[in-house]
Short mmCIF file of C-alpha atoms in Angstrom, two decimals:
data_model
loop_
_atom_site.label_atom_id
_atom_site.label_comp_id
_atom_site.label_asym_id
_atom_site.label_seq_id
_atom_site.Cartn_x
_atom_site.Cartn_y
_atom_site.Cartn_z
CA LEU A 1 8.57 7.17 -20.11
CA ILE A 2 11.44 7.28 -17.62
CA HIS A 3 10.61 10.94 -16.92
CA THR A 4 6.96 10.01 -16.40
CA LEU A 5 7.83 7.14 -14.08
CA ARG A 6 9.64 9.54 -11.77
CA HIS A 7 6.27 10.97 -10.82
CA THR A 8 4.20 7.77 -10.60
CA THR A 9 3.02 5.74 -7.64
CA LEU A 10 4.94 2.76 -9.04
CA HIS A 11 8.19 4.69 -9.06
CA HIS A 12 7.62 6.04 -5.53
CA THR A 13 6.80 2.54 -4.28
CA LEU A 14 9.79 0.90 -5.94
CA ILE A 15 12.21 3.56 -4.72
CA HIS A 16 11.19 2.73 -1.13
CA THR A 17 11.27 -1.01 -1.87
CA HIS A 18 14.40 -1.70 -3.84
CA THR A 19 17.53 0.41 -4.06
CA HIS A 20 18.15 -0.37 -7.69
CA SER A 21 14.58 -0.21 -8.98
CA TYR A 22 15.15 2.87 -11.10
CA THR A 23 18.04 1.15 -12.87
CA LEU A 24 15.85 -1.92 -13.23
CA ILE A 25 13.00 -0.03 -14.88
CA HIS A 26 15.44 1.81 -17.14
CA THR A 27 17.03 -1.49 -18.19
CA LEU A 28 13.68 -3.18 -18.80
CA ILE A 29 12.42 -0.35 -20.97
CA HIS A 30 15.55 -0.29 -23.11
CA THR A 31 16.14 -4.03 -23.37
CA HIS A 32 12.74 -5.68 -23.40
CA THR A 33 10.16 -4.88 -26.04
CA HIS A 34 7.16 -5.70 -23.91
CA SER A 35 8.20 -4.10 -20.62
CA TYR A 36 5.74 -1.27 -21.10
CA THR A 37 2.87 -3.76 -20.73
CA LEU A 38 4.27 -4.96 -17.42
CA ILE A 39 4.94 -1.45 -16.12
CA HIS A 40 1.44 -0.34 -17.14
CA THR A 41 -0.04 -3.33 -15.28
CA LEU A 42 1.94 -2.58 -12.13
CA ILE A 43 1.13 1.14 -12.20
CA HIS A 44 -2.58 0.35 -12.62
CA THR A 45 -2.51 -2.16 -9.78
CA LEU A 46 -0.56 0.01 -7.36
CA ILE A 47 -2.80 3.01 -7.96
CA HIS A 48 -6.18 1.28 -8.05
CA THR A 49 -5.83 -1.43 -5.40
CA HIS A 50 -5.03 -1.51 -1.77
CA THR A 51 -4.34 -5.23 -1.60
CA GLN A 52 -0.63 -5.44 -2.01
CA GLN A 53 2.40 -5.75 0.18
CA GLN A 54 2.67 -2.39 1.88
CA ARG A 55 5.84 -0.32 1.40
CA SER A 56 4.77 2.33 3.84
CA LEU A 57 2.79 2.07 7.04
CA SER A 58 -0.46 4.03 7.28
CA LEU A 59 -2.03 4.70 10.66
CA HIS A 60 -5.55 5.67 11.62
CA GLU A 61 -6.48 9.34 11.80
CA TYR A 62 -6.79 9.38 15.59
CA THR A 63 -3.23 8.05 15.94
CA SER A 64 -1.85 10.61 13.50
CA ILE A 65 -3.74 13.40 15.27
CA GLY A 66 -2.23 12.18 18.55
CA LEU A 67 1.29 12.44 17.13
CA LEU A 68 0.56 15.98 15.96
CA LYS A 69 -0.74 16.93 19.39
CA GLU A 70 2.41 15.55 21.05
CA ALA A 71 4.45 17.71 18.67
CA GLY A 72 2.65 20.85 19.85
CA ILE A 73 0.59 21.28 16.69
CA SER A 74 -2.93 22.70 17.01
CA VAL A 75 -5.58 20.02 16.42
CA PRO A 76 -9.26 19.65 17.41
CA ASP A 77 -9.95 18.01 20.77
CA GLY A 78 -11.03 14.44 20.28
CA MET A 79 -10.85 10.84 21.48
CA VAL A 80 -11.26 7.39 20.02
CA ALA A 81 -14.04 4.95 20.95
CA SER A 82 -14.31 1.22 20.32
CA SER A 83 -17.99 0.79 21.22
CA SER A 84 -21.17 2.83 21.06
CA GLU A 85 -21.23 3.17 24.87
CA GLU A 86 -17.65 4.37 24.88
CA ALA A 87 -18.61 6.84 22.14
CA TYR A 88 -21.34 8.17 24.44
CA SER A 89 -18.84 8.61 27.29
CA VAL A 90 -16.28 10.27 25.02
CA ALA A 91 -18.86 12.71 23.65
CA LYS A 92 -19.87 13.67 27.21
CA GLN A 93 -16.23 14.08 28.20
CA ILE A 94 -15.47 16.40 25.29
CA GLY A 95 -18.34 18.52 26.53
CA SER A 96 -19.45 20.01 23.23
CA LYS A 97 -22.86 19.72 21.60
CA ASP A 98 -21.32 20.11 18.16
CA LEU A 99 -19.28 17.01 17.34
CA VAL A 100 -17.98 14.99 14.40
CA VAL A 101 -17.98 11.19 14.40
CA LYS A 102 -15.38 9.76 12.00
CA ALA A 103 -15.15 6.09 11.06
CA GLN A 104 -11.57 4.89 11.50
CA VAL A 105 -11.08 3.07 8.24
CA LEU A 106 -7.89 3.23 6.17
CA ALA A 107 -9.54 4.19 2.90
CA GLY A 108 -10.24 7.37 1.02
CA GLY A 109 -13.74 8.68 0.37
CA ARG A 110 -15.08 7.88 3.84
CA GLY A 111 -17.52 10.79 3.75
CA LYS A 112 -19.27 9.42 0.68
CA GLY A 113 -19.12 5.77 1.71
CA THR A 114 -21.93 3.47 2.82
CA PHE A 115 -21.93 1.03 5.74
CA GLU A 116 -23.37 -2.43 5.61
CA GLY A 117 -26.68 -1.83 7.28
CA GLY A 118 -27.37 1.24 5.17
CA LEU A 119 -25.83 4.17 7.07
CA LYS A 120 -24.63 6.78 4.59
CA GLY A 121 -21.31 8.51 5.22
CA GLY A 122 -18.32 7.61 7.36
CA VAL A 123 -18.02 11.18 8.66
CA ARG A 124 -21.14 12.39 10.48
CA ILE A 125 -22.03 15.52 12.46
CA VAL A 126 -23.88 14.93 15.74
CA TYR A 127 -25.28 17.27 18.39
CA SER A 128 -25.46 15.15 21.54
CA PRO A 129 -23.80 12.19 23.28
CA GLU A 130 -26.95 10.17 22.58
CA GLU A 131 -26.69 10.86 18.87
CA ALA A 132 -22.97 10.00 18.97
CA ARG A 133 -23.88 6.65 20.52
CA ASP A 134 -26.56 5.96 17.91
CA ILE A 135 -24.35 6.81 14.92
CA SER A 136 -21.37 4.92 16.35
CA SER A 137 -23.49 1.79 16.81
CA GLN A 138 -24.15 1.84 13.06
CA MET A 139 -20.43 2.17 12.26
CA ILE A 140 -18.46 0.04 14.71
CA GLY A 141 -18.21 -3.61 13.74
CA ARG A 142 -19.55 -2.98 10.24
CA LYS A 143 -17.85 -2.67 6.87
CA LEU A 144 -17.63 0.66 5.10
CA TYR A 145 -17.77 0.59 1.31
CA THR A 146 -16.10 3.40 -0.64
CA LYS A 147 -14.74 3.81 -4.15
CA GLN A 148 -11.32 2.90 -2.82
CA THR A 149 -12.35 -0.22 -0.88
CA GLY A 150 -14.46 -1.65 -3.69
CA GLU A 151 -16.82 -4.54 -3.04
CA ALA A 152 -14.61 -5.97 -0.29
CA GLY A 153 -15.24 -3.00 2.00
CA ARG A 154 -13.18 -2.26 5.08
CA ILE A 155 -14.16 -3.06 8.67
CA CYS A 156 -14.65 -0.17 11.09
CA ASN A 157 -13.49 -1.14 14.58
CA GLN A 158 -13.30 2.36 16.07
CA VAL A 159 -14.61 5.88 15.65
CA PHE A 160 -12.84 9.16 16.31
CA ILE A 161 -15.06 11.72 17.99
CA CYS A 162 -13.86 15.31 17.94
CA GLU A 163 -15.16 18.81 18.37
CA ARG A 164 -16.50 20.49 15.27
CA ARG A 165 -14.61 23.62 14.23
CA TYR A 166 -15.77 26.27 11.79
CA PRO A 167 -13.01 27.30 9.36
CA ARG A 168 -12.89 30.68 7.70
CA ARG A 169 -10.53 29.33 5.07
CA GLU A 170 -9.16 25.91 4.20
CA TYR A 171 -5.67 25.14 2.89
CA TYR A 172 -3.78 22.05 1.79
CA PHE A 173 -0.34 21.22 3.20
CA ALA A 174 1.89 18.17 2.85
CA ILE A 175 5.48 17.02 3.19
CA THR A 176 6.73 14.17 1.06
CA MET A 177 9.93 12.65 -0.29
CA GLU A 178 10.27 13.76 -3.90
CA ARG A 179 12.92 12.20 -6.12
CA SER A 180 12.91 15.12 -8.55
CA PHE A 181 13.95 17.38 -5.66
CA GLN A 182 16.35 14.75 -4.23
CA GLY A 183 14.78 14.99 -0.78
CA PRO A 184 11.79 16.25 1.18
CA VAL A 185 9.55 18.94 -0.26
CA LEU A 186 6.82 21.10 1.26
CA ILE A 187 3.64 21.19 -0.82
CA GLY A 188 0.95 23.78 -0.18
CA SER A 189 -2.19 25.14 -1.78
CA SER A 190 -4.81 27.77 -1.05
CA GLN A 191 -7.40 25.15 -2.02
CA GLY A 192 -7.83 22.74 0.88
CA GLY A 193 -10.50 20.25 1.83
CA VAL A 194 -10.64 18.92 -1.74
CA ASN A 195 -8.79 16.32 -3.80
CA ILE A 196 -5.36 17.84 -4.39
CA GLU A 197 -4.88 15.80 -7.57
CA ASP A 198 -7.89 17.56 -9.07
CA VAL A 199 -6.45 20.94 -8.09
CA ALA A 200 -3.10 20.06 -9.67
CA ALA A 201 -4.82 19.00 -12.90
CA GLU A 202 -7.15 21.99 -13.16
CA ASN A 203 -4.93 24.74 -11.79
CA PRO A 204 -1.24 23.76 -11.44
CA ASP A 205 -0.32 27.30 -10.40
CA ALA A 206 -2.35 26.82 -7.21
CA ILE A 207 0.26 24.31 -5.97
CA VAL A 208 3.30 25.63 -4.09
CA LYS A 209 6.44 23.47 -3.75
CA GLU A 210 9.47 24.23 -1.59
CA PRO A 211 12.34 21.69 -1.49
CA ILE A 212 14.16 21.26 1.82
CA ASP A 213 17.84 20.40 2.21
CA ILE A 214 17.62 17.26 4.32
CA VAL A 215 21.04 17.93 5.88
CA GLU A 216 20.44 21.57 6.79
CA GLY A 217 16.77 21.04 7.65
CA ILE A 218 13.88 23.45 7.30
CA LYS A 219 14.41 27.18 7.80
CA MET A 220 11.87 29.65 9.12
CA GLU A 221 12.11 31.77 5.98
CA GLN A 222 11.19 28.77 3.85
CA ALA A 223 8.10 28.03 5.93
CA VAL A 224 7.11 31.71 5.86
CA LYS A 225 7.55 31.76 2.09
CA VAL A 226 5.20 28.77 1.68
CA ALA A 227 2.63 30.20 4.12
CA LYS A 228 2.54 33.49 2.21
CA LYS A 229 2.17 31.75 -1.15
CA MET A 230 -0.64 29.61 0.27
CA GLY A 231 -2.53 32.81 1.07
CA PHE A 232 -2.52 32.93 4.86
CA PRO A 233 -3.42 36.40 6.18
CA PRO A 234 -0.31 38.40 7.25
CA ALA A 235 -1.27 38.12 10.93
CA LEU A 236 -1.27 34.30 10.69
CA VAL A 237 1.74 33.70 8.44
CA ASN A 238 4.18 33.12 11.31
CA GLU A 239 1.76 30.83 13.16
CA ALA A 240 1.21 28.78 10.00
CA ALA A 241 4.98 28.64 9.41
CA GLU A 242 5.60 27.43 12.97
CA ASN A 243 3.10 24.61 12.45
CA MET A 244 4.86 23.68 9.21
CA ILE A 245 8.22 23.51 10.99
CA LYS A 246 6.74 21.28 13.70
CA LEU A 247 5.23 19.05 11.01
CA TYR A 248 8.59 18.81 9.25
CA ASN A 249 10.34 17.86 12.50
CA LEU A 250 7.70 15.18 13.05
CA PHE A 251 8.24 13.98 9.46
CA ILE A 252 11.97 13.51 10.11
CA LYS A 253 11.65 12.16 13.66
CA TYR A 254 9.34 9.32 12.68
CA ASP A 255 10.90 8.45 9.30
CA ALA A 256 7.71 9.41 7.52
CA SER A 257 7.40 9.15 3.76
CA MET A 258 4.45 11.54 3.75
CA VAL A 259 2.60 13.89 6.08
CA GLU A 260 -0.63 15.28 4.62
CA ILE A 261 -2.86 17.86 6.30
CA ASN A 262 -6.10 18.35 4.42
CA PRO A 263 -7.36 20.76 5.46
CA MET A 264 -5.10 23.07 7.41
CA VAL A 265 -7.44 25.89 8.40
CA GLU A 266 -7.84 29.34 9.81
CA ASP A 267 -10.74 28.73 12.16
CA SER A 268 -13.44 31.15 13.26
CA SER A 269 -11.39 32.19 16.30
CA GLY A 270 -8.37 33.08 14.16
CA ILE A 271 -6.24 30.03 15.02
CA VAL A 272 -4.26 27.95 12.49
CA MET A 273 -5.32 24.36 13.02
CA CYS A 274 -4.76 20.95 11.42
CA MET A 275 -8.20 19.41 11.02
CA ASP A 276 -7.15 16.07 9.55
CA ALA A 277 -3.87 14.19 9.27
CA LYS A 278 -2.59 11.36 7.13
CA ILE A 279 0.91 10.06 7.83
CA ASN A 280 2.73 7.29 5.98
CA PHE A 281 5.87 5.78 7.50
CA ASP A 282 8.78 4.21 5.61
CA SER A 283 8.71 0.47 6.28
CA ASN A 284 12.49 0.32 5.97
CA ALA A 285 12.65 2.26 9.26
CA GLU A 286 10.63 -0.29 11.23
CA TYR A 287 13.70 -1.40 13.20
CA ARG A 288 14.01 2.07 14.77
CA GLN A 289 10.32 3.00 14.85
CA LYS A 290 9.05 -0.07 16.66
CA LYS A 291 6.48 1.80 18.78
CA VAL A 292 4.91 3.32 15.68
CA PHE A 293 4.85 0.05 13.76
CA GLU A 294 3.25 -1.76 16.69
CA LEU A 295 0.19 0.42 16.00
CA ARG A 296 -0.36 -1.17 12.59
CA ASP A 297 -3.97 -2.31 12.15
CA TRP A 298 -3.85 -5.54 10.16
CA THR A 299 -7.66 -5.69 9.96
CA GLN A 300 -7.37 -2.85 7.44
CA GLU A 301 -5.13 -4.83 5.11
CA ASP A 302 -5.42 -7.89 2.91
CA PRO A 303 -4.67 -11.05 4.96
CA ARG A 304 -2.10 -11.98 2.32
CA ASP A 305 -0.13 -8.84 3.16
CA ARG A 306 0.25 -9.97 6.75
CA GLN A 307 1.17 -13.48 5.65
CA ALA A 308 3.81 -12.10 3.28
CA ALA A 309 5.22 -9.75 5.91
CA LYS A 310 5.55 -12.58 8.44
CA ALA A 311 7.40 -14.73 5.91
CA ASP A 312 9.58 -11.79 4.80
CA LEU A 313 8.35 -12.02 1.22
CA ASN A 314 7.85 -9.18 -1.24
CA TYR A 315 4.34 -9.74 -2.57
CA ILE A 316 1.93 -7.74 -4.70
CA GLY A 317 -1.44 -9.27 -5.62
CA LEU A 318 -2.62 -8.82 -9.21
CA ASP A 319 -5.70 -9.89 -11.15
CA GLY A 320 -4.37 -12.74 -13.32
CA THR A 321 -4.47 -16.54 -13.23
CA ILE A 322 -0.77 -17.53 -13.23
CA GLY A 323 1.03 -17.50 -9.91
CA CYS A 324 4.69 -16.46 -9.98
CA LEU A 325 7.46 -17.41 -7.56
CA VAL A 326 10.77 -15.78 -8.46
CA ASN A 327 13.99 -14.66 -6.76
CA GLY A 328 14.94 -11.06 -7.39
CA ALA A 329 12.73 -8.10 -8.30
CA GLY A 330 14.20 -7.73 -11.79
CA LEU A 331 13.71 -11.38 -12.72
CA ALA A 332 10.22 -11.30 -11.20
CA MET A 333 9.22 -8.37 -13.41
CA ALA A 334 10.74 -9.99 -16.49
CA THR A 335 8.92 -13.25 -15.68
CA MET A 336 5.59 -11.45 -15.44
CA ASP A 337 6.36 -9.69 -18.69
CA ILE A 338 7.07 -12.89 -20.62
CA ILE A 339 3.83 -14.40 -19.30
CA LYS A 340 1.99 -11.39 -20.73
CA LEU A 341 3.91 -11.78 -24.00
CA HIS A 342 2.52 -15.29 -24.45
CA GLY A 343 -1.06 -14.31 -23.67
CA GLY A 344 -1.22 -15.10 -19.96
CA THR A 345 -1.92 -12.87 -16.98
CA PRO A 346 0.24 -12.91 -13.82
CA ALA A 347 -1.66 -13.31 -10.55
CA ASN A 348 1.06 -11.77 -8.42
CA PHE A 349 4.51 -10.33 -8.05
CA LEU A 350 6.42 -12.45 -5.55
CA ASP A 351 10.13 -12.07 -4.87
CA VAL A 352 11.50 -14.60 -2.37
CA GLY A 353 14.84 -12.78 -2.28
CA GLY A 354 18.34 -14.18 -2.37
CA GLY A 355 18.36 -16.01 0.95
CA ALA A 356 15.06 -17.87 0.97
CA THR A 357 14.72 -21.08 2.96
CA ALA A 358 12.63 -24.14 2.14
CA HIS A 359 10.13 -22.91 4.74
CA GLN A 360 9.83 -19.54 3.00
CA VAL A 361 9.21 -21.28 -0.32
CA THR A 362 6.40 -23.25 1.30
CA GLU A 363 4.94 -20.03 2.71
CA ALA A 364 5.21 -18.47 -0.75
CA PHE A 365 3.17 -21.32 -2.23
CA LYS A 366 0.57 -20.91 0.51
CA LEU A 367 0.38 -17.24 -0.36
CA ILE A 368 0.02 -17.86 -4.08
CA THR A 369 -2.58 -20.60 -3.74
CA SER A 370 -4.67 -18.58 -1.28
CA ASP A 371 -5.74 -16.66 -4.39
CA ARG A 372 -8.55 -18.74 -5.89
CA LYS A 373 -8.01 -17.21 -9.31
CA VAL A 374 -4.65 -18.98 -9.68
CA GLN A 375 -4.87 -21.80 -12.26
CA ALA A 376 -1.15 -22.60 -12.67
CA ILE A 377 2.17 -21.62 -11.11
CA LEU A 378 5.49 -20.68 -12.72
CA VAL A 379 8.61 -20.91 -10.57
CA ASN A 380 11.59 -19.11 -12.10
CA ILE A 381 14.82 -19.19 -10.11
CA PHE A 382 18.28 -18.04 -11.09
CA GLY A 383 20.62 -19.40 -8.46
CA GLY A 384 23.34 -16.91 -7.77
CA ILE A 385 23.19 -16.32 -4.04
CA MET A 386 20.13 -18.57 -3.93
CA ARG A 387 20.76 -22.33 -4.15
CA CYS A 388 18.50 -24.13 -6.59
CA ASP A 389 18.42 -27.30 -4.49
CA VAL A 390 16.98 -25.35 -1.53
CA ILE A 391 14.24 -24.02 -3.80
CA ALA A 392 13.58 -27.53 -5.11
CA GLN A 393 13.26 -28.87 -1.56
CA GLY A 394 10.81 -26.09 -0.75
CA ILE A 395 8.76 -26.76 -3.87
CA ILE A 396 8.54 -30.48 -3.15
CA MET A 397 7.64 -29.83 0.49
CA ALA A 398 4.97 -27.31 -0.48
CA VAL A 399 3.37 -29.47 -3.17
CA ARG A 400 3.27 -32.44 -0.80
CA ASP A 401 2.14 -30.63 2.34
CA LEU A 402 -0.44 -28.43 0.61
CA ASP A 403 -1.62 -31.28 -1.65
CA LEU A 404 -1.53 -28.95 -4.64
CA LYS A 405 -3.55 -30.05 -7.66
CA ILE A 406 -2.84 -27.18 -10.04
CA PRO A 407 0.02 -27.57 -12.56
CA ILE A 408 3.44 -26.22 -11.56
CA VAL A 409 6.14 -25.35 -14.07
CA VAL A 410 9.66 -24.94 -12.68
CA ARG A 411 12.58 -23.29 -14.44
CA LEU A 412 15.85 -23.43 -12.49
CA GLN A 413 19.30 -22.22 -13.49
CA GLY A 414 22.47 -21.57 -11.52
CA THR A 415 23.98 -22.80 -8.27
CA ARG A 416 23.40 -26.55 -7.66
CA VAL A 417 20.87 -26.74 -10.48
CA ASP A 418 21.76 -30.39 -11.21
CA ASP A 419 21.06 -31.34 -7.60
CA ALA A 420 17.74 -29.49 -7.83
CA LYS A 421 16.75 -31.30 -11.03
CA ALA A 422 17.63 -34.63 -9.44
CA LEU A 423 15.44 -33.87 -6.43
CA ILE A 424 12.47 -32.93 -8.64
CA ALA A 425 12.95 -35.95 -10.92
CA ALA A 426 13.14 -38.31 -7.93
CA SER A 427 9.97 -36.97 -6.36
CA PRO A 428 6.67 -38.66 -7.24
CA LEU A 429 5.03 -35.25 -7.60
CA LYS A 430 3.78 -33.72 -10.82
CA ILE A 431 6.22 -30.85 -11.16
CA LEU A 432 7.13 -29.88 -14.71
CA ALA A 433 10.79 -28.95 -15.14
CA CYS A 434 11.86 -26.72 -18.02
CA ASP A 435 15.31 -25.26 -18.78
CA ASP A 436 14.21 -22.48 -21.13
CA LEU A 437 12.25 -19.52 -19.72
CA ASP A 438 10.41 -18.86 -22.96
CA GLU A 439 9.25 -22.47 -23.16
CA ALA A 440 8.32 -22.47 -19.48
CA ALA A 441 6.18 -19.38 -19.97
CA LYS A 442 4.43 -20.87 -23.01
CA MET A 443 3.77 -24.07 -21.08
CA VAL A 444 2.33 -22.39 -17.98
CA VAL A 445 0.07 -20.17 -20.10
CA LYS A 446 -1.31 -23.20 -21.97
CA LEU A 447 -1.84 -25.12 -18.74
CA SER A 448 -3.66 -22.23 -17.10
CA GLU A 449 -5.94 -21.98 -20.14
CA ILE A 450 -6.70 -25.70 -19.94
CA VAL A 451 -7.53 -25.47 -16.22
CA SER A 452 -9.72 -22.41 -16.82
CA LEU A 453 -11.65 -24.13 -19.61
CA ALA A 454 -12.13 -27.24 -17.48
CA LYS A 455 -13.50 -25.17 -14.59
CA GLU A 456 -15.89 -23.36 -16.91
CA ALA A 457 -17.12 -26.71 -18.21
CA GLN A 458 -17.24 -28.10 -14.64
CA VAL A 459 -14.92 -30.93 -15.65
CA ASP A 460 -12.24 -32.45 -13.41
CA ILE A 461 -8.85 -32.92 -15.03
CA THR A 462 -5.59 -34.59 -14.01
CA PHE A 463 -2.16 -34.20 -15.55
CA GLN A 464 0.26 -37.01 -16.34
CA LEU A 465 3.99 -36.57 -16.92
CA PRO A 466 5.34 -35.98 -19.46
CA ILE A 467 2.76 -33.54 -20.78
#
């Protein structure tokens, strides 16, 4: 399982999130019988949802294409438009009667998506500025629904209009950080313009991988080797290799975690060109990539992600009914696991960290309770660096200020725990204190079940202490 985790989205995400995550997973698997359930849940959530705290920044296609152009990489001529009239002007300015209008939505499957209003496809070919205006008017300001967005859809605020090019051949090229290679790796394939995961599953030999020494950097012979294996014609191998080197330099310059070109093409005029670009940036590098991170489009993300980022909280939304507020990633995962053990389902992963303030705790409660599925909350704090009395103050403040009605179970251990218990006991609020984690988990699961049953029966319930 450890070997498998090295190649999963969960592992990749955790490596960029928490320095000791690999040790954490290893420990959980070998010390906790039910950790597999938790890991399976997290893997499923991270792969199949887009509504979690982001560990890497994704930018719109037009922005990524702009970065490539600045780096001297061949890309189609194009410009972004924020209105149908601007789309008309852009199309006239490009001066071609063969154009592509692309909805700028951060979701896969745009081409097969459907807009509210009925327009089919988020990537459309048009033949005049008038047609560009008409199609853009049906995209901008409307939600696009794809397999990846689900029923929520994703708002389209802009379109990217570019010249249409006719490729002779399409290739796949990417650069990513790969733990198994202990650094960046070039990935190429002769099969571009399609889902690379499908290619890897059906024909693994079609995938080329070339690890790069991050200290020495990329060498021309390495890029040439990849270009040849990808199947570029001999006359274009050097040109393709030069583009790969420029892409690698961009990857390093901007602290990217992934650069994906799908497709990289040999066009009808015999030029190697990058037709599409997807770049993810490591969020840990935000302090030195401020200009890039200022381009983040929060309209493309769950509002809770923005709320969590502002409060400096590590948050991942799940599908359960029990909200979790914990300090430390390891304890948070173990807490979710014990909830599953007793038949409950966690509604989130939320790590307030080791230096949380009372204000952050209040923000954490706001975040948890913004999810209408939450029926009960479990707070599990081990006070090492974190002081339990600070957490208690935050809990009391949050329950009072937010006028929370759902049951809250609190388990505190560690620094100033007696002060924390005294604060909770002295408050008039209905906060259930519990010393034992197992008992706390059992209690919160039972309470969530009671609240769920009451809601189904459309019955109002109140809780009296002691329960």
